[in-house]
Tab-separated table of C-alpha atoms in Angstrom:
chain	number	residue	atom	x	y	z
A	1	MET	CA	0.000	0.000	0.000
A	2	LYS	CA	2.861	2.391	0.871
A	3	ALA	CA	4.568	1.570	-2.420
A	4	LEU	CA	1.388	2.347	-4.380
A	5	LEU	CA	0.881	5.646	-2.561
A	6	SER	CA	4.495	6.712	-2.973
A	7	THR	CA	4.387	5.816	-6.692
A	8	ALA	CA	1.191	7.831	-7.162
A	9	LEU	CA	2.646	10.780	-5.243
A	10	LEU	CA	5.860	10.626	-7.274
A	11	GLY	CA	3.814	10.578	-10.495
A	12	LEU	CA	1.846	13.662	-9.439
A	13	VAL	CA	4.991	15.556	-8.517
A	14	LEU	CA	6.656	14.761	-11.843
A	15	CYS	CA	3.558	15.665	-13.888
A	16	SER	CA	3.003	18.985	-12.138
A	17	GLY	CA	6.602	20.111	-12.643
A	18	ALA	CA	5.790	21.646	-16.006
A	19	ALA	CA	3.116	23.849	-14.462
A	20	PHE	CA	5.679	25.531	-12.218
A	21	ALA	CA	8.154	26.279	-14.988
A	22	LYS	CA	8.942	29.973	-15.510
A	23	ASN	CA	8.270	31.541	-18.891
A	24	ASP	CA	11.237	33.832	-19.570
A	25	ASN	CA	9.808	35.102	-22.868
A	26	HIS	CA	6.502	36.407	-21.534
A	27	ASP	CA	7.381	40.068	-22.143
A	28	LYS	CA	9.589	39.602	-25.196
A	29	ASP	CA	8.557	41.958	-28.007
A	30	LYS	CA	6.340	43.788	-25.533
A	31	ASN	CA	6.493	47.066	-27.450
A	32	LYS	CA	6.208	45.539	-30.909
A	33	GLY	CA	2.432	45.594	-31.145
A	34	LYS	CA	0.129	47.087	-33.727
A	35	GLY	CA	0.663	50.781	-34.090
A	36	SER	CA	3.966	50.998	-32.226
A	37	LEU	CA	6.346	53.616	-33.568
A	38	PRO	CA	9.925	54.527	-32.727
A	39	PRO	CA	10.050	57.350	-30.136
A	40	GLY	CA	11.113	60.025	-32.646
A	41	LEU	CA	8.292	59.248	-35.086
A	42	GLN	CA	5.761	59.024	-32.238
A	43	LYS	CA	6.821	62.502	-31.074
A	44	LYS	CA	6.436	63.843	-34.609
A	45	VAL	CA	2.893	62.429	-34.883
A	46	ASP	CA	1.968	63.763	-31.430
A	47	ASN	CA	3.049	67.242	-32.533
A	48	GLY	CA	0.814	67.056	-35.619
A	49	GLY	CA	3.456	66.051	-38.160
A	50	GLN	CA	3.111	63.481	-40.918
A	51	LEU	CA	4.747	60.083	-41.012
A	52	PRO	CA	7.185	59.109	-43.766
A	53	PRO	CA	5.467	57.203	-46.613
A	54	GLY	CA	6.857	53.842	-45.499
A	55	TRP	CA	5.310	54.189	-42.027
A	56	GLN	CA	1.849	55.345	-43.089
A	57	LYS	CA	-0.788	52.682	-42.773
A	58	LYS	CA	-2.915	52.135	-45.831
A	59	TYR	CA	-6.549	52.049	-44.789
A	60	HIS	CA	-9.400	50.486	-46.726
A	61	LYS	CA	-13.174	50.444	-46.502
A	62	GLY	CA	-14.250	48.412	-43.463
A	63	ASP	CA	-11.017	49.001	-41.493
A	64	ARG	CA	-11.087	50.702	-38.101
A	65	LEU	CA	-9.178	53.972	-37.921
A	66	ASP	CA	-6.613	54.161	-35.089
A	67	TYR	CA	-7.640	56.586	-32.352
A	68	ASP	CA	-4.373	58.574	-32.559
A	69	ILE	CA	-4.924	59.226	-36.251
A	70	TYR	CA	-8.619	59.986	-35.710
A	71	ARG	CA	-7.972	62.632	-33.059
A	72	HIS	CA	-5.472	64.456	-35.320
A	73	GLY	CA	-8.048	64.673	-38.112
A	74	ARG	CA	-10.028	67.813	-38.989
A	75	VAL	CA	-13.827	67.477	-38.947
A	76	VAL	CA	-15.263	68.318	-42.377
A	77	LYS	CA	-18.858	67.273	-41.691
A	78	PRO	CA	-20.018	66.805	-38.069
A	79	ILE	CA	-21.786	63.738	-36.707
A	80	ASP	CA	-25.179	63.227	-38.341
A	81	ARG	CA	-28.205	61.534	-36.800
A	82	ASP	CA	-26.980	58.111	-38.009
A	83	GLY	CA	-23.655	58.531	-36.164
A	84	ARG	CA	-21.533	59.116	-39.274
A	85	ILE	CA	-18.783	61.727	-39.452
A	86	THR	CA	-16.457	62.990	-42.194
A	87	ILE	CA	-12.885	63.986	-41.332
A	88	GLU	CA	-9.811	65.092	-43.289
A	89	ILE	CA	-6.386	63.607	-42.625
A	90	ASP	CA	-3.383	64.523	-44.812
A	91	ASP	CA	-5.448	65.562	-47.878
A	92	THR	CA	-7.627	62.451	-47.556
A	93	ILE	CA	-11.352	62.628	-46.769
A	94	ILE	CA	-12.582	59.726	-44.625
A	95	HIS	CA	-16.298	59.055	-44.133
A	96	MET	CA	-16.784	56.810	-41.107
A	97	VAL	CA	-18.972	55.694	-38.206
A	98	HIS	CA	-18.117	57.905	-35.215
A	99	ASP	CA	-18.577	55.391	-32.366
A	100	THR	CA	-16.636	52.481	-33.871
A	101	ARG	CA	-14.340	54.475	-36.236
A	102	GLU	CA	-15.212	51.991	-39.008
A	103	ILE	CA	-14.334	53.464	-42.408
A	104	LEU	CA	-17.256	53.713	-44.832
A	105	SER	CA	-15.422	55.427	-47.717
A	106	ILE	CA	-12.115	57.139	-48.502
A	107	LEU	CA	-11.544	59.978	-50.979
A	108	SER	CA	-8.067	61.256	-51.892
A	109	ARG	CA	-7.526	64.869	-52.975
A	110	TYR	CA	-4.561	64.327	-55.291
């Protein structure tokens, strides 16, 4: 009986060892998420500047506009009764749903 109990206890200890293992890579690439910019470019955007062409995200109908880009936009047509708004960002007119920031249409001025 003692042999059976000690074997069972040994089996439980060996099986649970993996649960206590430390994950050293849990915060690796922590800052490399969607929308992360190098500090210099982030400062430029925060001050109202434009990003270089290689860093600009290309948006399409149905995409959700990032909040940082949305708040730097200029309102062309205010929110209507259906919750739609039209804003201008870098010579581009974006017609979108205000609450979700879902893009309905995009017009370029060049």
